[in-house]
């Protein structure tokens, strides 16, 4: 999960211009990462 997020960050940094769809996907990935971490601590 963390590796997916790191890969997404690399893609965001490499993207030229503003691609709002990419930010939406990144936001969803970050939410998934946060939720997976929360499930482990409960």
CSV table of N, CA and C in Angstrom, one decimal:
chain,number,residue,atom,x,y,z
A,1,UNK,N,0.8,-1.2,0.0
A,1,UNK,CA,0.0,0.0,0.0
A,1,UNK,C,0.9,1.3,0.0
A,2,UNK,N,1.9,1.3,0.8
A,2,UNK,CA,2.8,2.4,0.9
A,2,UNK,C,3.5,2.6,-0.4
A,3,UNK,N,3.9,1.5,-1.0
A,3,UNK,CA,4.7,1.5,-2.3
A,3,UNK,C,3.8,2.1,-3.4
A,4,UNK,N,2.5,1.8,-3.3
A,4,UNK,CA,1.5,2.4,-4.3
A,4,UNK,C,1.5,3.9,-4.1
A,5,UNK,N,1.5,4.3,-2.9
A,5,UNK,CA,1.4,5.8,-2.6
A,5,UNK,C,2.7,6.5,-3.1
A,6,UNK,N,3.8,5.8,-2.8
A,6,UNK,CA,5.1,6.4,-3.3
A,6,UNK,C,5.1,6.5,-4.8
A,7,UNK,N,4.6,5.5,-5.5
A,7,UNK,CA,4.6,5.5,-6.9
A,7,UNK,C,3.7,6.6,-7.4
A,8,UNK,N,2.6,6.8,-6.8
A,8,UNK,CA,1.7,7.9,-7.1
A,8,UNK,C,2.3,9.2,-7.0
A,9,UNK,N,3.1,9.4,-5.9
A,9,UNK,CA,3.8,10.7,-5.7
A,9,UNK,C,4.8,10.9,-6.8
A,10,UNK,N,5.5,9.9,-7.2
A,10,UNK,CA,6.5,10.0,-8.3
A,10,UNK,C,5.7,10.5,-9.6
A,11,UNK,N,4.6,9.9,-9.9
A,11,UNK,CA,3.8,10.2,-11.1
A,11,UNK,C,3.3,11.7,-11.0
A,12,UNK,N,2.8,12.1,-9.8
A,12,UNK,CA,2.3,13.4,-9.7
A,12,UNK,C,3.4,14.5,-9.9
A,13,UNK,N,4.6,14.2,-9.3
A,13,UNK,CA,5.7,15.1,-9.5
A,13,UNK,C,6.2,15.2,-10.9
A,14,UNK,N,6.1,14.1,-11.7
A,14,UNK,CA,6.6,14.0,-13.1
A,14,UNK,C,5.6,14.6,-14.0
A,15,UNK,N,4.3,14.7,-13.6
A,15,UNK,CA,3.3,15.2,-14.5
A,15,UNK,C,3.5,16.6,-14.9
A,16,UNK,N,3.2,16.9,-16.2
A,16,UNK,CA,3.3,18.3,-16.6
A,16,UNK,C,1.9,18.9,-16.6
A,17,UNK,N,1.8,20.1,-16.0
A,17,UNK,CA,0.5,20.8,-16.0
A,17,UNK,C,-0.3,20.2,-14.8
A,18,UNK,N,-1.5,20.7,-14.8
A,18,UNK,CA,-2.4,20.3,-13.7
A,18,UNK,C,-3.4,19.3,-14.2
A,19,UNK,N,-3.4,18.1,-13.7
A,19,UNK,CA,-4.3,17.0,-14.1
A,19,UNK,C,-5.1,16.7,-12.9
A,20,UNK,N,-6.3,17.2,-12.8
A,20,UNK,CA,-7.2,17.1,-11.6
A,20,UNK,C,-7.6,15.6,-11.4
A,21,UNK,N,-7.8,14.9,-12.5
A,21,UNK,CA,-8.1,13.5,-12.4
A,21,UNK,C,-7.0,12.7,-11.6
A,22,UNK,N,-5.8,13.1,-11.9
A,22,UNK,CA,-4.7,12.4,-11.2
A,22,UNK,C,-4.7,12.8,-9.7
A,23,UNK,N,-5.0,14.0,-9.4
A,23,UNK,CA,-5.1,14.4,-8.0
A,23,UNK,C,-6.3,13.6,-7.3
A,24,UNK,N,-7.4,13.4,-8.0
A,24,UNK,CA,-8.5,12.7,-7.4
A,24,UNK,C,-8.1,11.2,-7.1
A,25,UNK,N,-7.4,10.6,-8.1
A,25,UNK,CA,-6.9,9.3,-7.9
A,25,UNK,C,-5.9,9.2,-6.7
A,26,UNK,N,-5.0,10.2,-6.6
A,26,UNK,CA,-4.0,10.2,-5.5
A,26,UNK,C,-4.7,10.4,-4.2
A,27,UNK,N,-5.8,11.2,-4.2
A,27,UNK,CA,-6.5,11.4,-2.9
A,27,UNK,C,-7.2,10.1,-2.5
A,28,UNK,N,-7.7,9.4,-3.4
A,28,UNK,CA,-8.3,8.1,-3.1
A,28,UNK,C,-7.3,7.1,-2.6
A,29,UNK,N,-6.1,7.1,-3.2
A,29,UNK,CA,-5.1,6.2,-2.8
A,29,UNK,C,-4.7,6.5,-1.4
A,30,UNK,N,-4.6,7.8,-1.1
A,30,UNK,CA,-4.2,8.2,0.3
A,30,UNK,C,-5.2,7.8,1.3
A,31,UNK,N,-6.5,8.0,0.9
A,31,UNK,CA,-7.6,7.5,1.8
A,31,UNK,C,-7.5,6.0,2.1
A,32,UNK,N,-7.3,5.2,1.0
A,32,UNK,CA,-7.1,3.8,1.2
A,32,UNK,C,-6.0,3.5,2.1
A,33,UNK,N,-4.9,4.2,2.0
A,33,UNK,CA,-3.7,4.0,2.8
A,33,UNK,C,-4.1,4.3,4.3
A,34,UNK,N,-4.7,5.4,4.5
A,34,UNK,CA,-5.1,5.8,5.9
A,34,UNK,C,-6.1,4.8,6.5
A,35,UNK,N,-7.0,4.3,5.7
A,35,UNK,CA,-8.0,3.3,6.2
A,35,UNK,C,-7.4,2.0,6.5
A,36,UNK,N,-6.4,1.6,5.7
A,36,UNK,CA,-5.7,0.3,6.0
A,36,UNK,C,-4.9,0.4,7.2
A,37,UNK,N,-4.3,1.5,7.5
A,37,UNK,CA,-3.6,1.7,8.7
A,37,UNK,C,-4.5,1.8,9.9
A,38,UNK,N,-5.6,2.3,9.8
A,38,UNK,CA,-6.6,2.4,10.9
A,38,UNK,C,-7.1,1.0,11.2
A,39,UNK,N,-7.3,0.2,10.2
A,39,UNK,CA,-7.8,-1.2,10.4
A,39,UNK,C,-6.8,-2.0,11.2
A,40,UNK,N,-5.5,-1.7,11.1
A,40,UNK,CA,-4.5,-2.5,11.8
A,40,UNK,C,-4.4,-2.1,13.3
A,41,UNK,N,-4.8,-0.8,13.6
A,41,UNK,CA,-4.7,-0.3,14.9
A,41,UNK,C,-5.9,-0.6,15.8
A,42,UNK,N,-7.0,-1.0,15.2
A,42,UNK,CA,-8.3,-1.2,15.9
A,42,UNK,C,-8.3,-2.6,16.5
